[in-house]
Coordinates of C-alpha atoms in Angstrom, one line a residue:
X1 CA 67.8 91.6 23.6
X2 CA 67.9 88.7 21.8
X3 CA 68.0 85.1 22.3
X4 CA 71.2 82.8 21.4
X5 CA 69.8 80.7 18.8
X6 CA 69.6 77.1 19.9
X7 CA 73.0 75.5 18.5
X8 CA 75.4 79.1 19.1
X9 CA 78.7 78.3 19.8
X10 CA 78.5 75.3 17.4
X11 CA 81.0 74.6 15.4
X12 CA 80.7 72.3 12.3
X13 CA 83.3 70.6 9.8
X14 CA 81.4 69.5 6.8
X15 CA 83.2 67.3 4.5
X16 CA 79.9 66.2 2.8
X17 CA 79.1 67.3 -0.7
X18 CA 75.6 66.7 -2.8
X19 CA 72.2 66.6 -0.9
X20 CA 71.7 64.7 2.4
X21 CA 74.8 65.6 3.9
X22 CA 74.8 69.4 3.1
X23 CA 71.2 69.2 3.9
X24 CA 71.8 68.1 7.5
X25 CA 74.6 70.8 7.8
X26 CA 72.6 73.5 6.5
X27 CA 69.9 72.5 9.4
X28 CA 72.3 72.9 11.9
X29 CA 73.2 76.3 10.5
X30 CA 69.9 77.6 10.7
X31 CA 69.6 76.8 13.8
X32 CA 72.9 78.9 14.7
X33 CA 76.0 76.9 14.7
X34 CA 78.4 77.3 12.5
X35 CA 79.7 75.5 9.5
X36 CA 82.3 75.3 7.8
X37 CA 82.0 73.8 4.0
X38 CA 84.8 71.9 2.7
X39 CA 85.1 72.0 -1.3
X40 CA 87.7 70.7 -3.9
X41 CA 89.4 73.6 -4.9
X42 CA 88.9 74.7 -8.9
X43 CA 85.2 72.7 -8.8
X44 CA 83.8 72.5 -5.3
X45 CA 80.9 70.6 -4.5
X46 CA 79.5 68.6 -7.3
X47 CA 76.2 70.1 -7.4
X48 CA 77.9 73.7 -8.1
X49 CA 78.0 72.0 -11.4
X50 CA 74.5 70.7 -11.5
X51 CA 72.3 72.7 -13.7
X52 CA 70.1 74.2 -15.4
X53 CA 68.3 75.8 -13.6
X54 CA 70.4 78.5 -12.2
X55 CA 69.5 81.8 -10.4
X56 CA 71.3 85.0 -10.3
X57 CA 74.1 83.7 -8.1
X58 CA 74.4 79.9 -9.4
X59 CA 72.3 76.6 -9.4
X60 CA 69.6 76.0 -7.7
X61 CA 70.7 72.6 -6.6
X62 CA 74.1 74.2 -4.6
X63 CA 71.9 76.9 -3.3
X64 CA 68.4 74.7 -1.8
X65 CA 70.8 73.5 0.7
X66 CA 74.2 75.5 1.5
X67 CA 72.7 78.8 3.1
X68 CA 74.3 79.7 6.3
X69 CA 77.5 78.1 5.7
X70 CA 81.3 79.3 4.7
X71 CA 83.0 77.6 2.0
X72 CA 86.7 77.2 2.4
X73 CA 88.7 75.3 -0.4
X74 CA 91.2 72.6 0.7
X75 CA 93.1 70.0 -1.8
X76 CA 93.1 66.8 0.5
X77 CA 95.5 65.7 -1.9
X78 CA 98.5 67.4 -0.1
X79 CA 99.7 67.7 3.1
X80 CA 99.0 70.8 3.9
X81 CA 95.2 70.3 2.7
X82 CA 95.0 67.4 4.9
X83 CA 96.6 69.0 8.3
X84 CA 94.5 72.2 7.5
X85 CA 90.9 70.3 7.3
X86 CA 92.6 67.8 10.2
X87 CA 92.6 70.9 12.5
X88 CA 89.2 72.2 11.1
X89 CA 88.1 68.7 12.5
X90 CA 89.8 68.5 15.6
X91 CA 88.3 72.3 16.6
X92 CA 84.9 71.0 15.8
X93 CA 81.7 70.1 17.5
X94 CA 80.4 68.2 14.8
X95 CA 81.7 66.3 11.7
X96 CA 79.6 65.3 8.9
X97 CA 81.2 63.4 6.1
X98 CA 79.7 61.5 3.4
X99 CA 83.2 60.0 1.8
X100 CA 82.5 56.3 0.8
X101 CA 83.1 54.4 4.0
X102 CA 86.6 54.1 4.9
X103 CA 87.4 57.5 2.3
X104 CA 88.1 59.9 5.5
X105 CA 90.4 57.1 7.4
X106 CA 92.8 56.7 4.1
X107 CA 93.1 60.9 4.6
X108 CA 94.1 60.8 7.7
X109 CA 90.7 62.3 9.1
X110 CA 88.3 59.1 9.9
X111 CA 86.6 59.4 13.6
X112 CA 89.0 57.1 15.5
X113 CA 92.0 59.7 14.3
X114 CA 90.2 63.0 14.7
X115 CA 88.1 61.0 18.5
X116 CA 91.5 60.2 20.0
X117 CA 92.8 63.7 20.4
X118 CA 89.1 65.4 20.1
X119 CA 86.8 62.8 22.3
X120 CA 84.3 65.0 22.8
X121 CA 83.2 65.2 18.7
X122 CA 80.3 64.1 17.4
X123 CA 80.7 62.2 14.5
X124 CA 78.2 61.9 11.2
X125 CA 79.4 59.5 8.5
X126 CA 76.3 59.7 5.7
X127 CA 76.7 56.2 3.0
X128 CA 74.2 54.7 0.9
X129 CA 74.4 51.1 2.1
X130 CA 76.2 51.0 5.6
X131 CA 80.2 50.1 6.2
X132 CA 79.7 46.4 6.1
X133 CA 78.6 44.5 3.0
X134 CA 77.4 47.6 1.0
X135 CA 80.5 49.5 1.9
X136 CA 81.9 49.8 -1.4
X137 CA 78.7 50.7 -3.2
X138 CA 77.9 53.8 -4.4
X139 CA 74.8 56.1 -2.6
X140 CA 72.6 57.6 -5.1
X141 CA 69.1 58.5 -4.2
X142 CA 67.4 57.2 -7.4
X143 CA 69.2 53.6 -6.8
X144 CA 68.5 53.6 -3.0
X145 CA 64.6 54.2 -4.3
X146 CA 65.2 51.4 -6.3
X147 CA 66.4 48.5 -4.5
X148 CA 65.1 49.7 -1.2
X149 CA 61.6 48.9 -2.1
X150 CA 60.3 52.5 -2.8
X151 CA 59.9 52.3 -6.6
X152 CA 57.7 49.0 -5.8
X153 CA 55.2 51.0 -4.2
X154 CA 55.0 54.2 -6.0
X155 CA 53.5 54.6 -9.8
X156 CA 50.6 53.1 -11.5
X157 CA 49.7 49.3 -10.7
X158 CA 49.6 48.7 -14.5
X159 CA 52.4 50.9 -15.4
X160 CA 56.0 51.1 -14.5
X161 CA 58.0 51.6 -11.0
X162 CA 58.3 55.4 -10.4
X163 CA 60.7 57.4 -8.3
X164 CA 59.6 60.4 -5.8
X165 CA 59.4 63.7 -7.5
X166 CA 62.2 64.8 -5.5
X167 CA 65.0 63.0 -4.2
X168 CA 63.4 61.7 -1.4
X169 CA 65.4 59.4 0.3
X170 CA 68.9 61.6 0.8
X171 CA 65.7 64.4 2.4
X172 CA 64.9 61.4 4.7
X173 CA 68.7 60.7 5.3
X174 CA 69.3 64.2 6.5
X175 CA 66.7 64.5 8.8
X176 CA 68.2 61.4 10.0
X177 CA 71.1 62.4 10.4
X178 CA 70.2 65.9 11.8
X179 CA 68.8 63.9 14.6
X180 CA 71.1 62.4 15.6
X181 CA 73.8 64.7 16.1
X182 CA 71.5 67.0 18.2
X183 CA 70.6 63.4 20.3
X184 CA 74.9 63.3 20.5
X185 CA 75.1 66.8 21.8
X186 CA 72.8 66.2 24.2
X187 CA 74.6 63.2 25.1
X188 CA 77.8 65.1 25.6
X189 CA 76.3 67.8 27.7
X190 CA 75.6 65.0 29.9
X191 CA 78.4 62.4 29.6
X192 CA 81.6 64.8 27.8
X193 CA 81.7 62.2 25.2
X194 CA 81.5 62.3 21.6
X195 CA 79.5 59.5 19.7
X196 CA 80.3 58.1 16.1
X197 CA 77.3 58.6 14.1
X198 CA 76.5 56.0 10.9
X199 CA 73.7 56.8 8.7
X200 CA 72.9 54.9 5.6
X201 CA 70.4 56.0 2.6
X202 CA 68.8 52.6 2.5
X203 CA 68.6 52.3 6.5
X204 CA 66.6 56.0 6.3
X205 CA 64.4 54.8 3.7
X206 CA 63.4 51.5 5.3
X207 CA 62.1 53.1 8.4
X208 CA 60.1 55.3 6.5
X209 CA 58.2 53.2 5.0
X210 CA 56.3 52.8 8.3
X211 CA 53.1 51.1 7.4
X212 CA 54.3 49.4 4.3
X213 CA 57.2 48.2 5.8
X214 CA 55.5 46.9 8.7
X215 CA 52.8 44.5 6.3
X216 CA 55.2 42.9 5.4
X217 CA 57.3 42.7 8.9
X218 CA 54.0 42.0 10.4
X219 CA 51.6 40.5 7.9
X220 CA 54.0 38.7 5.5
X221 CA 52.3 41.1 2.7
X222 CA 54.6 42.6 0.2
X223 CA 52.9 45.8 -1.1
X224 CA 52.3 46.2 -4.3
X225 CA 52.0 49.6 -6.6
X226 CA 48.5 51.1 -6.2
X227 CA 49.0 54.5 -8.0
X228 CA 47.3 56.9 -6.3
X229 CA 44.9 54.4 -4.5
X230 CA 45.9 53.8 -0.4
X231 CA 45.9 50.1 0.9
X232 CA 44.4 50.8 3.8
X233 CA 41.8 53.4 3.8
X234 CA 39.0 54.5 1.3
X235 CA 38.0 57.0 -0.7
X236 CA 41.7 58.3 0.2
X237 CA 42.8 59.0 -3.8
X238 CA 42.4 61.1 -7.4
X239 CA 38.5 60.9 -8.0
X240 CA 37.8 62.4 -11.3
X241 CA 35.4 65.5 -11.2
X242 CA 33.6 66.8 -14.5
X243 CA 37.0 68.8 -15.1
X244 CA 39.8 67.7 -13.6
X245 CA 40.6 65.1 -10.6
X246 CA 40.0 65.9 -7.0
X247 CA 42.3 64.4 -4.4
X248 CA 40.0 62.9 -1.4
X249 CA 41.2 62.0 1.9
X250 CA 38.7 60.8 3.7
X251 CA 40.3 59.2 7.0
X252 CA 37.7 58.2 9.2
X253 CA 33.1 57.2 8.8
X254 CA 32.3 60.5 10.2
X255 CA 34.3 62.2 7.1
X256 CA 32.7 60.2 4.6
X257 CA 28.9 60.8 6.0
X258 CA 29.9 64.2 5.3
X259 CA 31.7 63.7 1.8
X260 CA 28.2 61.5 0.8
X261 CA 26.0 64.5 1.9
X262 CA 28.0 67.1 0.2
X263 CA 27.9 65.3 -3.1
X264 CA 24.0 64.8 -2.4
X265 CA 24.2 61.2 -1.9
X266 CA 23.9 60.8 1.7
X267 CA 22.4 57.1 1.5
X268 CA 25.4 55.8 0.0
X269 CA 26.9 56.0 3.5
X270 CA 24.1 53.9 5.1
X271 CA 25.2 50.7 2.4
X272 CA 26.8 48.2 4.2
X273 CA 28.9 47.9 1.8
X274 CA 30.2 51.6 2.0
X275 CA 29.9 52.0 5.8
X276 CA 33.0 51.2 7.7
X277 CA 36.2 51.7 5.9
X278 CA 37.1 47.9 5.9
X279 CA 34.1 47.5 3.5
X280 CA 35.0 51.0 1.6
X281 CA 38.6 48.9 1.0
X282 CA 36.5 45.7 0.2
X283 CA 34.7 47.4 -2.2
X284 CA 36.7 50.2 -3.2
X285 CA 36.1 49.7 -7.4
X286 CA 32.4 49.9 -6.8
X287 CA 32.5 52.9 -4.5
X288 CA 35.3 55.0 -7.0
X289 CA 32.1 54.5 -9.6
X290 CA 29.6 55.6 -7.7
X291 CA 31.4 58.9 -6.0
X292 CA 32.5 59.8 -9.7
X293 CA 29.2 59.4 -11.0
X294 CA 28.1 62.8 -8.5
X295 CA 31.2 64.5 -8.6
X296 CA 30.7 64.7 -12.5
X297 CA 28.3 67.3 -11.9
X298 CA 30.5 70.4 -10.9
X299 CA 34.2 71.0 -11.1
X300 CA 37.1 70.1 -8.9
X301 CA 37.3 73.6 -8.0
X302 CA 33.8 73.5 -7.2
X303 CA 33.9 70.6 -5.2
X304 CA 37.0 71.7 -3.6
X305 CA 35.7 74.5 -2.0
X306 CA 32.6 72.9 -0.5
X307 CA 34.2 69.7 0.7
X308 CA 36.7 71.4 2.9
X309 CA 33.4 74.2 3.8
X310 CA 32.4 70.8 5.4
X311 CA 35.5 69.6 6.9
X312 CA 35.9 67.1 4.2
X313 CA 40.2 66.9 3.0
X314 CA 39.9 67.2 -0.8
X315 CA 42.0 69.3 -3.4
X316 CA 43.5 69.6 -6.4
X317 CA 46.9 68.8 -7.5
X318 CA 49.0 72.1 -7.8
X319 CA 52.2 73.3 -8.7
X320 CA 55.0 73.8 -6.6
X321 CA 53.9 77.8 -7.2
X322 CA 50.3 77.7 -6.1
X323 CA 51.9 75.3 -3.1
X324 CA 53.9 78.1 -2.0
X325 CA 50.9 80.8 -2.6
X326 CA 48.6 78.5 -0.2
X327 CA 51.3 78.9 2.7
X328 CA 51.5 82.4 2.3
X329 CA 47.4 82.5 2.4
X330 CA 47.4 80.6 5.3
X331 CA 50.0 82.1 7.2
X332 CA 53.0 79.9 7.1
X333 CA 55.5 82.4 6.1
X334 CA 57.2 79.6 3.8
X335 CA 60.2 81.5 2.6
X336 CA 63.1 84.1 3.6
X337 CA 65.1 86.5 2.2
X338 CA 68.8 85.3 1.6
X339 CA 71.7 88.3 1.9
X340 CA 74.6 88.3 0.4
X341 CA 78.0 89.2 3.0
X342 CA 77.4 93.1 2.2
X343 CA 74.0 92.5 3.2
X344 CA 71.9 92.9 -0.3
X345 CA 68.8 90.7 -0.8
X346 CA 69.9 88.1 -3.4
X347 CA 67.3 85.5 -3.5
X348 CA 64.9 83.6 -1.8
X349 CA 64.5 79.9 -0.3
X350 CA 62.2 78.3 1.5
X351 CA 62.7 78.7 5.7
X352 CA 63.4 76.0 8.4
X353 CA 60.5 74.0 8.6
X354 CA 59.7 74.9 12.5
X355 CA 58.4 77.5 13.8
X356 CA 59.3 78.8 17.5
X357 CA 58.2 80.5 20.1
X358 CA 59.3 83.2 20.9
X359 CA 60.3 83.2 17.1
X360 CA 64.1 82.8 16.3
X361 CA 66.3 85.4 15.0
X362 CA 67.7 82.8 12.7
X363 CA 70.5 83.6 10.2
X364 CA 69.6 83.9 6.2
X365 CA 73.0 83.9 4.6
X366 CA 73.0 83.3 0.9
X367 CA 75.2 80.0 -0.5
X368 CA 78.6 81.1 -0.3
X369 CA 80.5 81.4 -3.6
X370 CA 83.1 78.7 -4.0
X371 CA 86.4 79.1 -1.5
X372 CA 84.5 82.7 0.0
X373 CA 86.2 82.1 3.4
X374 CA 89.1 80.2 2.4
X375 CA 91.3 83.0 3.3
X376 CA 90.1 84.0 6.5
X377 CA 89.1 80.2 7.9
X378 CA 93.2 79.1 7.3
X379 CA 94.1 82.0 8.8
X380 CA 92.1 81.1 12.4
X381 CA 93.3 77.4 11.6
X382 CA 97.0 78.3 11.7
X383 CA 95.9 80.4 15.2
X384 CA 96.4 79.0 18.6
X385 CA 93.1 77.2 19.2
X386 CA 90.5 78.8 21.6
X387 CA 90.5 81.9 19.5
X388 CA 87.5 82.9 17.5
X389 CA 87.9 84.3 14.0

């Protein structure tokens, strides 16, 4: 027989559309409650529209984070939109909404309306700069990268300031977010009240910039862009081999005693000035010269191979692909098989990041198409509540 997955039983109203909100929802999908996706009718969520590229079934975008879910269509224009999705919220366990502050009070549905008759629900707002002086801004993640000090930090120190290869910061935000709605559920089991969860974009990225946020908090040092280079620890960076570049991490003496021998220059190790990593960081220019100079003599592959032999982190930039064939090497199982409702195979994605034991029988649901459930979800809504649909 098999388990209940964690969060059966759970029922979620998401109102949130894009990336971070979506992306918390679809976590608490796959971890068995379920959700119920809100969508314009005629257009949906805005990321239906966001391609190419697109698979079989529709874009990419939609699909990386709406698996699990059912998509009902509701025009919060009207009345009977609004008193439909009002109910949806009112059954609910869990709201997440990712309106511009205020947008879900004007409809009727904000958490002190939807609190007073549910009080148990727990309540995820998603913005990009809080409901105070940034309440009227727009969230976008490339912006929030922007003024939030991540762009500063991340590109070439000669060049320009560079944005994450994927959009970062709305990731960040839902695992944020994710967090704290389980923290509120287990706050209700306890207590029987609901909580009122606020969750910015620029709040999520400032906490993780952990250890350059905290040189300046801590040091009065503003960090500055040092391309692949690390502030704090050395050789940890691209060191070009007689091929290609090698990424080295080395993160402690021991490790780069045995990076020196493996390149053949164990002496370089004994030079004060390479010894301890506070001199490696003193004298990081010097020491980039000399650890090129030996790795010139073989290829990155080469090198990559005996450096880890030796317990030594060092590798070579890959693609996304080979990324996803060195988790299947290693055994991470990094992807599942998505079903459509009949219950043929219709694409792939890549699976909740944990891994439990004993394992969990968790659901793999393709996207729904737009308004899927529509039908059946207003149906339950127009039923008594306490019945299931």
């Amino acid at each position: 027989m098999t388990d209940p997955l964690p969060l059966d039983g759970v029922l979620v109203a998401d109102f949130s559309r894009v990336l971070a909100g979506p992306l918390c929802t679809m976590t608490l999908a796959d971890l068995g409650a379920r959700v119920v996706k809100v969508e314009r009718p005629g257009t949906g969520d805005d990321t239906r529209q966001w391609g190419p590229p697109f698979s079989e079934t529709g874009p990419t975008y939609y699909e990386s984070v709406n698996r699990n879910k059912e998509s009902v269509c509701l025009d919060l224009r009207e009345d009977e939109g609004r008193e439909l999705a009002r109910e949806l919220a009112l059954r609910a366990d869990v709201v997440v909404e990712n309106f511009k502050p205020g947008g879900m009070a004007k409809l009727g549905l904000g958490y002190d309306e939807i609190s007073a008759e549910n009080p148990g629900v727990v309540y995820v707002s998603v913005s990009g700069f809080g409901t105070a002086g940034g309440a009227h801004m727009p969230g976008y993640d490339f912006l929030v990268q922007a003024v939030g000090g991540l762009m500063s930090i991340t590109g070439p120190a000669d060049g320009e300031p560079t944005k994450a290869g994927v959009a970062l910061v709305d990731v960040l935000t839902a695992k944020d977010a994710t967090i704290g709605a389980l923290a509120a559920l287990e706050q209700r089991r306890r207590t029987g009240r609901g909580a009122h969860i606020d969750v910015s974009l620029l709040s999520s990225l400032q906490g993780a910039l952990v250890n350059q946020g905290q040189a300046y908090l801590g040091a009065g040092k503003v960090p500055q862009r040092m391309g692949n280079d690390h502030p704090s620890i050395v050789p940890y960076q691209m060191l070009q081999c007689a091929d290609a570049p090698l990424t080295v991490t080395v993160g402690n003496d021991g490790q780069f005693r045995r990076f020196t021998e493996v390149l053949g220059i164990p002496e370089v190790a004994e030079d004060e000035d390479y010894a301890t990593n506070s001199a490696r960081v003193a004298h990081r220019t010097e020491l980039a010269a000399v650890l090129e100079q030996a790795l010139a003599a073989r290829t990155a592959s080469e090198w990559q191979q005996a450096l880890t032999e030796a317990g030594v982190p060092a590798g070579k930039v890959a693609g996304i692909d080979e990324g996803v064939a060195l988790a299947e090497e290693l055994g991470l199982e990094p992807t599942v098989d998505v079903q459509d409702r009949t219950g043929e195979t219709v694409g792939r994605q890549f699976r909740h990041p944990a891994q439990w034991t004993p394992p969990l029988a968790s659901p793999t649901q393709a996207p729904p198409q737009l308004g899927e459930d529509t039908d059946t979800v207003v149906q339950w809504l127009r039923e008594p509540r306490g019945r299931a649909v």
